[in-house]
Amino acid sequence: MTPEERFDALIGEDLKIEPRDPMPDAYRATMIRQIAQHAHSEVIGMQPEGNWITRAPSLKRKAILIAKVQDEAGHGLYLYSAAETLGVSRAELVDLLHEGRQKYSSIFNYPTLTWADIGAIGWLVDGAAITNQVMLTRTSYGPYSRAMIRICKEESFHQRQGYEIMRVLSEGTDAQRAMAQDALDRWWWPSLMMFGPPDAESTHTVQSMAWKIKLETNDQLRQRFIDATVPQAEYLGLKVPDPDLAWNTETGHYDVGPIDWDEFWSVVKGDGPCNKERSAHKVGVWEEHAWVREAAAAHAAKARTAAASA
Ligand code: BYC
């Protein structure tokens, strides 16, 4: 069997591609691009929520938020490790992000203006992320699929803590309900954009589905998220900010109004409300804390020398 035939056979039989298996260069490049983008999203995604750690309304909320933000760092690390199995180093990927040559999710370029935004991120952003990542637990690349299993377990707690913040606010005073509604108004459309461009404009979907990297399309996953989330908004007594939203009895799905794809592409290209701030903060912290990496490397080198002479 040639390496190409072995790869095709593994994909055809729904078996995982493991790091030592033969794989086309383009499959490897796609996996590196997607996993790196995912890892960068987890890490940059700490910033909007980190912004509220010092202002969380109670000790309990602060402890939960610190733990959640720390979980996101952990997700970034699992994902960089998964990417490293494809022959790139974490340092190379971080450089590519810092040079603006790799992306992170559009969603993290929006500001967190009130405490309700922390609820909306958990409910909507983690909710959208899980919808996509449950599919990715079955993706064809073994290390990525296994990282997704653990990440999904943690993300489902994140989603529930966000929804719980929204529930408490929506059962609170008029001002708290208004704050929850305002957060839904601002985060609804960007959350739908997280799933990526419509299928007709998605450059990678056809090939990624043939390789079973993606098992469902951007539009299919977006629809699943909408169908699950609209009843949750109704339960909270909040209004989804879409005048065209309607249940379609024929399709058994919600119809939604047009998504502003110009906004999406402008955010992806670097012109969203917080792109510059997020990137500058990330690069600044990386440079400022270089001494931590240097100290860890020096310690590891000393430990190796000690072990060799023991
Ligand atoms: N933002 O052909 P397409 C989290 C790009 S973090 C920016 O459909 P694909 C959390 C795309 O890269 C979890 N760019 O692409 C953390 C491509 O451009 P390039 C984040 C986007 O890859 C902290 C072009 O558009 N989840 O949960 O087949 C706190 C055409 O797109 C976006 C992941 O990263 C976007 N939203 O499908 C709270 C999931 N969408 O690269 C929560 C992993 C598309 O050719 N990624 N683009 O220049 C995926 O599943 C897939 O990459 C996507 C896109 C579904 C996102």
Coordinates of C-alpha atoms and ligand atoms in Angstrom, one line a residue:
M1 CA 0.0 0.0 0.0
T2 CA 1.4 3.4 -0.9
P3 CA 1.3 6.2 1.7
E4 CA -1.5 7.9 -0.2
E5 CA -3.5 4.7 -0.2
R6 CA -3.0 4.2 3.5
F7 CA -4.2 7.7 4.2
D8 CA -7.2 7.3 2.0
A9 CA -8.0 3.9 3.6
L10 CA -7.8 5.4 7.2
I11 CA -10.1 8.3 6.2
G12 CA -12.4 6.0 4.3
E13 CA -12.8 3.7 7.4
D14 CA -13.4 6.6 9.8
L15 CA -10.1 5.8 11.6
K16 CA -7.9 8.5 13.1
I17 CA -4.8 9.9 11.4
E18 CA -2.1 9.7 14.0
P19 CA 1.2 11.8 13.9
R20 CA 3.3 9.1 12.4
D21 CA 0.8 8.2 9.7
P22 CA 1.4 9.4 6.1
M23 CA -0.7 12.4 5.3
P24 CA -0.8 14.8 2.3
D25 CA 1.1 18.0 2.8
A26 CA -2.1 20.0 2.3
Y27 CA -3.8 18.0 5.1
R28 CA -1.0 18.7 7.5
A29 CA -1.0 22.4 6.5
T30 CA -4.8 22.6 7.0
M31 CA -4.6 20.9 10.4
I32 CA -1.8 23.2 11.5
R33 CA -3.7 26.3 10.4
Q34 CA -6.9 25.3 12.1
I35 CA -5.4 24.0 15.4
A36 CA -3.1 27.0 15.7
Q37 CA -6.0 29.4 15.0
H38 CA -8.0 27.5 17.6
A39 CA -5.2 27.6 20.2
H40 CA -4.6 31.4 19.6
S41 CA -8.4 32.0 20.0
E42 CA -8.3 30.3 23.4
V43 CA -5.4 32.4 24.6
I44 CA -6.6 35.8 23.1
G45 CA -10.1 34.8 24.4
M46 CA -8.7 35.3 28.0
Q47 CA -8.5 39.1 27.5
P48 CA -12.2 40.1 27.2
E49 CA -13.1 38.1 30.3
G50 CA -9.9 38.8 32.2
N51 CA -11.0 42.5 32.0
W52 CA -13.8 41.7 34.5
I53 CA -11.8 39.7 37.1
T54 CA -11.2 42.7 39.3
R55 CA -14.8 43.9 39.0
A56 CA -16.8 40.7 39.4
P57 CA -19.7 41.4 41.7
S58 CA -18.9 38.9 44.4
L59 CA -16.1 36.7 45.7
K60 CA -17.9 33.6 44.3
R61 CA -18.2 35.2 40.9
K62 CA -14.6 36.3 40.9
A63 CA -13.4 32.8 41.9
I64 CA -15.5 31.2 39.1
L65 CA -14.2 33.7 36.5
I66 CA -10.6 33.2 37.5
A67 CA -11.0 29.5 37.1
K68 CA -12.7 29.9 33.7
V69 CA -10.1 32.2 32.3
Q70 CA -7.4 29.7 33.6
D71 CA -9.3 26.9 31.8
E72 CA -9.0 28.8 28.5
A73 CA -5.2 29.0 29.0
G74 CA -5.2 25.3 29.5
H75 CA -7.2 24.8 26.3
G76 CA -4.6 26.8 24.5
L77 CA -1.8 24.6 25.8
Y78 CA -3.5 21.3 24.9
L79 CA -4.1 22.7 21.4
Y80 CA -0.5 24.0 20.9
S81 CA 0.6 20.5 22.0
A82 CA -1.7 18.9 19.4
A83 CA -0.3 21.2 16.8
E84 CA 3.3 20.3 17.7
T85 CA 2.6 16.6 16.8
L86 CA 2.4 17.9 13.2
G87 CA 6.0 19.1 13.2
V88 CA 5.7 22.8 14.2
S89 CA 6.8 24.3 17.5
R90 CA 4.6 26.4 19.8
A91 CA 7.2 29.2 19.6
E92 CA 6.9 29.3 15.7
L93 CA 3.1 29.4 16.0
V94 CA 3.2 32.2 18.6
D95 CA 5.5 34.2 16.3
L96 CA 3.1 33.7 13.4
L97 CA 0.3 35.1 15.5
H98 CA 2.3 38.0 16.8
E99 CA 3.4 38.8 13.2
G100 CA -0.3 38.8 12.1
R101 CA 0.2 35.8 9.8
Q102 CA -2.2 33.6 11.7
K103 CA -5.7 34.4 12.9
Y104 CA -7.8 34.0 16.0
S105 CA -11.5 34.0 16.2
S106 CA -13.3 37.2 15.2
I107 CA -15.4 37.1 18.4
F108 CA -12.6 38.2 20.7
N109 CA -12.4 41.6 19.0
Y110 CA -15.5 42.9 20.7
P111 CA -15.3 44.7 24.0
T112 CA -16.8 43.5 27.3
L113 CA -18.6 46.7 28.5
T114 CA -20.7 45.4 31.5
W115 CA -20.8 42.4 33.8
A116 CA -23.7 41.0 31.7
D117 CA -21.1 40.6 28.9
I118 CA -19.4 37.9 31.0
G119 CA -22.8 36.1 31.1
A120 CA -23.3 36.5 27.4
I121 CA -19.8 35.2 26.6
G122 CA -20.3 32.1 28.6
W123 CA -23.8 31.5 27.3
L124 CA -23.4 32.5 23.6
V125 CA -19.6 32.4 22.8
D126 CA -18.9 29.2 24.7
G127 CA -22.2 27.8 23.5
A128 CA -21.3 28.4 19.9
A129 CA -17.8 27.0 20.6
I130 CA -19.2 23.8 22.0
T131 CA -21.6 23.4 19.0
N132 CA -18.5 23.4 16.8
Q133 CA -16.2 21.5 19.1
V134 CA -18.6 18.6 19.7
M135 CA -18.3 17.9 16.0
L136 CA -14.5 18.3 16.3
T137 CA -14.4 15.5 18.9
R138 CA -14.9 13.2 15.8
T139 CA -12.4 15.0 13.5
S140 CA -10.0 12.8 11.6
Y141 CA -6.8 14.0 13.3
G142 CA -6.3 11.9 16.5
P143 CA -4.5 14.4 18.8
Y144 CA -7.0 17.2 17.9
S145 CA -10.0 15.0 18.4
R146 CA -8.8 13.8 21.8
A147 CA -8.0 17.4 22.9
M148 CA -11.6 18.3 21.9
I149 CA -13.1 15.7 24.2
R150 CA -11.6 17.2 27.3
I151 CA -12.1 20.8 26.2
C152 CA -15.8 20.2 25.5
K153 CA -16.3 18.9 29.1
E154 CA -14.9 22.1 30.5
E155 CA -16.7 24.3 28.0
S156 CA -20.0 22.9 29.0
F157 CA -19.4 24.2 32.5
H158 CA -18.4 27.5 31.0
Q159 CA -21.7 27.7 29.0
R160 CA -23.8 26.9 32.1
Q161 CA -22.0 29.5 34.3
G162 CA -22.7 32.1 31.6
Y163 CA -26.3 31.1 31.3
E164 CA -26.6 31.2 35.1
I165 CA -25.3 34.8 35.2
M166 CA -27.9 35.8 32.6
R167 CA -30.6 34.0 34.5
V168 CA -29.8 35.9 37.7
L169 CA -29.7 39.2 35.9
S170 CA -32.9 38.6 34.0
E171 CA -34.7 37.8 37.2
G172 CA -33.3 40.9 38.9
T173 CA -34.1 44.6 38.8
D174 CA -35.2 46.5 35.7
A175 CA -31.7 47.8 35.3
Q176 CA -30.2 44.3 35.6
R177 CA -32.7 42.9 33.0
A178 CA -31.8 45.8 30.7
M179 CA -28.1 45.0 31.1
A180 CA -28.7 41.4 30.2
Q181 CA -30.8 42.4 27.1
D182 CA -28.1 44.9 26.0
A183 CA -25.4 42.2 26.2
L184 CA -27.6 39.8 24.1
D185 CA -28.1 42.6 21.6
R186 CA -24.4 43.1 21.2
W187 CA -23.2 39.5 21.3
W188 CA -25.9 37.7 19.3
W189 CA -24.7 38.6 15.7
P190 CA -21.0 38.2 16.4
S191 CA -21.7 34.8 18.0
L192 CA -23.4 33.7 14.8
M193 CA -20.4 34.9 12.8
M194 CA -18.0 32.7 14.9
F195 CA -19.1 29.7 12.8
G196 CA -17.3 31.2 9.8
P197 CA -18.6 32.5 6.4
P198 CA -21.6 31.0 4.7
D199 CA -20.9 27.7 3.0
A200 CA -20.9 29.3 -0.4
E201 CA -18.1 31.6 0.6
S202 CA -16.1 29.1 2.7
T203 CA -12.8 28.4 1.1
H204 CA -11.9 25.3 3.1
T205 CA -15.1 23.4 3.8
V206 CA -15.3 21.2 0.8
Q207 CA -11.8 19.8 1.2
S208 CA -12.0 19.7 5.0
M209 CA -15.2 17.6 4.7
A210 CA -13.6 15.3 2.2
W211 CA -10.8 14.7 4.7
K212 CA -13.3 14.5 7.6
I213 CA -11.6 17.3 9.4
K214 CA -15.0 19.0 9.4
L215 CA -18.1 16.7 9.6
E216 CA -20.6 19.5 9.3
T217 CA -20.6 22.8 7.4
N218 CA -20.5 26.3 8.9
D219 CA -24.1 26.9 8.1
Q220 CA -25.3 23.6 9.5
L221 CA -23.6 24.3 12.8
R222 CA -24.8 27.9 12.9
Q223 CA -28.4 26.6 12.5
R224 CA -28.0 24.1 15.2
F225 CA -26.8 26.8 17.6
I226 CA -29.6 29.1 16.7
D227 CA -32.2 26.4 17.2
A228 CA -30.8 25.5 20.6
T229 CA -30.3 29.1 21.8
V230 CA -33.5 30.9 20.8
P231 CA -35.6 28.9 23.3
Q232 CA -33.0 29.6 26.0
A233 CA -33.4 33.4 25.4
E234 CA -37.2 32.9 25.6
Y235 CA -36.9 31.2 28.9
L236 CA -34.9 34.2 30.2
G237 CA -37.6 36.5 28.9
L238 CA -35.0 38.2 26.6
K239 CA -35.5 39.1 23.0
V240 CA -33.2 37.9 20.3
P241 CA -32.3 41.1 18.3
D242 CA -33.5 39.9 14.9
P243 CA -36.9 41.2 13.6
D244 CA -36.9 38.4 11.0
L245 CA -36.5 35.5 13.5
A246 CA -39.3 33.1 13.0
W247 CA -40.0 29.4 13.5
N248 CA -40.4 27.6 10.2
T249 CA -42.8 24.7 10.6
E250 CA -41.8 23.3 7.2
T251 CA -38.1 23.0 7.9
G252 CA -38.3 22.5 11.6
H253 CA -35.7 25.3 12.1
Y254 CA -35.7 29.0 12.9
D255 CA -35.3 31.4 10.0
V256 CA -33.1 34.3 10.7
G257 CA -32.4 37.7 9.1
P258 CA -29.3 38.5 7.1
I259 CA -26.0 38.4 8.8
D260 CA -23.7 41.4 8.2
W261 CA -20.8 39.6 6.5
D262 CA -19.1 42.9 5.7
E263 CA -18.7 43.4 9.5
F264 CA -17.3 39.8 9.8
W265 CA -14.7 40.3 7.1
S266 CA -13.7 43.7 8.4
V267 CA -13.1 42.2 11.9
V268 CA -11.2 39.2 10.4
K269 CA -9.0 41.7 8.4
G270 CA -8.1 43.5 11.6
D271 CA -10.5 46.4 11.7
G272 CA -12.9 45.2 14.5
P273 CA -13.4 47.3 17.6
C274 CA -10.6 45.7 19.6
N275 CA -8.2 44.0 17.2
K276 CA -5.3 46.4 17.7
E277 CA -5.8 46.4 21.5
R278 CA -5.9 42.6 21.7
S279 CA -2.8 42.1 19.6
A280 CA -0.8 44.8 21.3
H281 CA -1.6 43.4 24.7
K282 CA -0.7 39.9 23.7
V283 CA 2.7 40.9 22.2
G284 CA 3.4 43.2 25.1
V285 CA 2.8 40.6 27.8
W286 CA 4.9 38.0 25.8
E287 CA 7.9 40.4 25.7
E288 CA 7.5 41.6 29.2
H289 CA 7.5 38.1 30.6
A290 CA 10.3 36.7 28.4
W291 CA 12.3 36.3 31.7
V292 CA 9.8 33.6 32.9
R293 CA 10.5 31.5 29.8
E294 CA 14.2 32.1 30.1
A295 CA 14.2 31.1 33.8
A296 CA 12.2 28.0 33.0
A297 CA 14.6 27.0 30.2
A298 CA 17.7 27.7 32.5
H299 CA 16.2 25.6 35.2
A300 CA 15.4 22.7 32.8
A301 CA 19.0 22.9 31.5
K302 CA 20.4 22.8 35.0
A303 CA 18.2 19.8 35.9
R304 CA 19.4 18.0 32.8
T305 CA 23.0 18.6 33.6
A306 CA 22.5 17.4 37.2
A307 CA 20.7 14.3 36.0
A308 CA 23.5 13.5 33.5
S309 CA 26.3 13.8 36.2
A310 CA 24.4 11.8 38.9
Ligands
BYC1 N1 -12.8 34.3 12.9 O1 -13.1 28.3 4.8 P1 -13.6 28.7 6.1 C1 -13.4 29.6 22.8 C2 -11.5 32.4 8.3 S1 -12.2 29.7 21.6 C3 -11.7 34.5 12.2 O2 -15.0 28.4 6.5 P2 -12.5 26.8 8.1 C4 -13.3 30.5 24.0 C5 -10.8 31.1 8.1 O3 -9.7 30.9 8.9 C6 -12.8 28.5 20.4 N2 -11.5 33.9 11.0 O4 -12.5 28.1 7.2 C7 -12.1 31.0 24.4 C8 -10.4 31.2 6.6 O5 -9.3 32.1 6.5 P3 -7.8 31.5 6.1 C9 -12.6 29.0 19.0 C10 -12.4 33.0 10.5 O6 -11.3 26.7 8.8 C11 -12.1 31.9 25.4 C12 -11.6 32.0 6.0 O7 -12.2 32.7 7.1 N3 -13.0 27.9 18.1 O8 -14.2 28.8 22.8 O9 -12.9 25.6 7.2 C13 -13.2 32.4 26.0 C14 -12.7 31.1 5.4 O10 -13.3 30.3 6.3 C15 -13.5 32.7 11.3 C16 -12.3 27.5 17.0 O11 -11.2 28.0 16.8 C17 -13.7 33.4 12.5 N4 -14.8 33.1 13.3 O12 -13.8 26.9 9.1 C18 -14.4 31.8 25.6 C19 -12.8 26.3 16.3 N5 -14.2 31.8 10.6 O13 -7.4 30.7 7.3 C20 -14.5 30.9 24.6 C21 -11.8 25.7 15.3 C22 -13.6 31.6 9.5 O14 -8.0 30.7 4.9 N6 -12.0 26.2 14.0 N7 -12.5 32.3 9.4 O15 -7.0 32.8 5.9 C23 -12.9 25.7 13.1 O16 -13.7 24.9 13.4 C24 -12.9 26.3 11.7 O17 -11.6 26.8 11.5 C25 -14.0 27.4 11.5 C26 -13.8 28.0 10.0 C27 -15.3 26.7 11.5 C28 -13.9 28.5 12.5

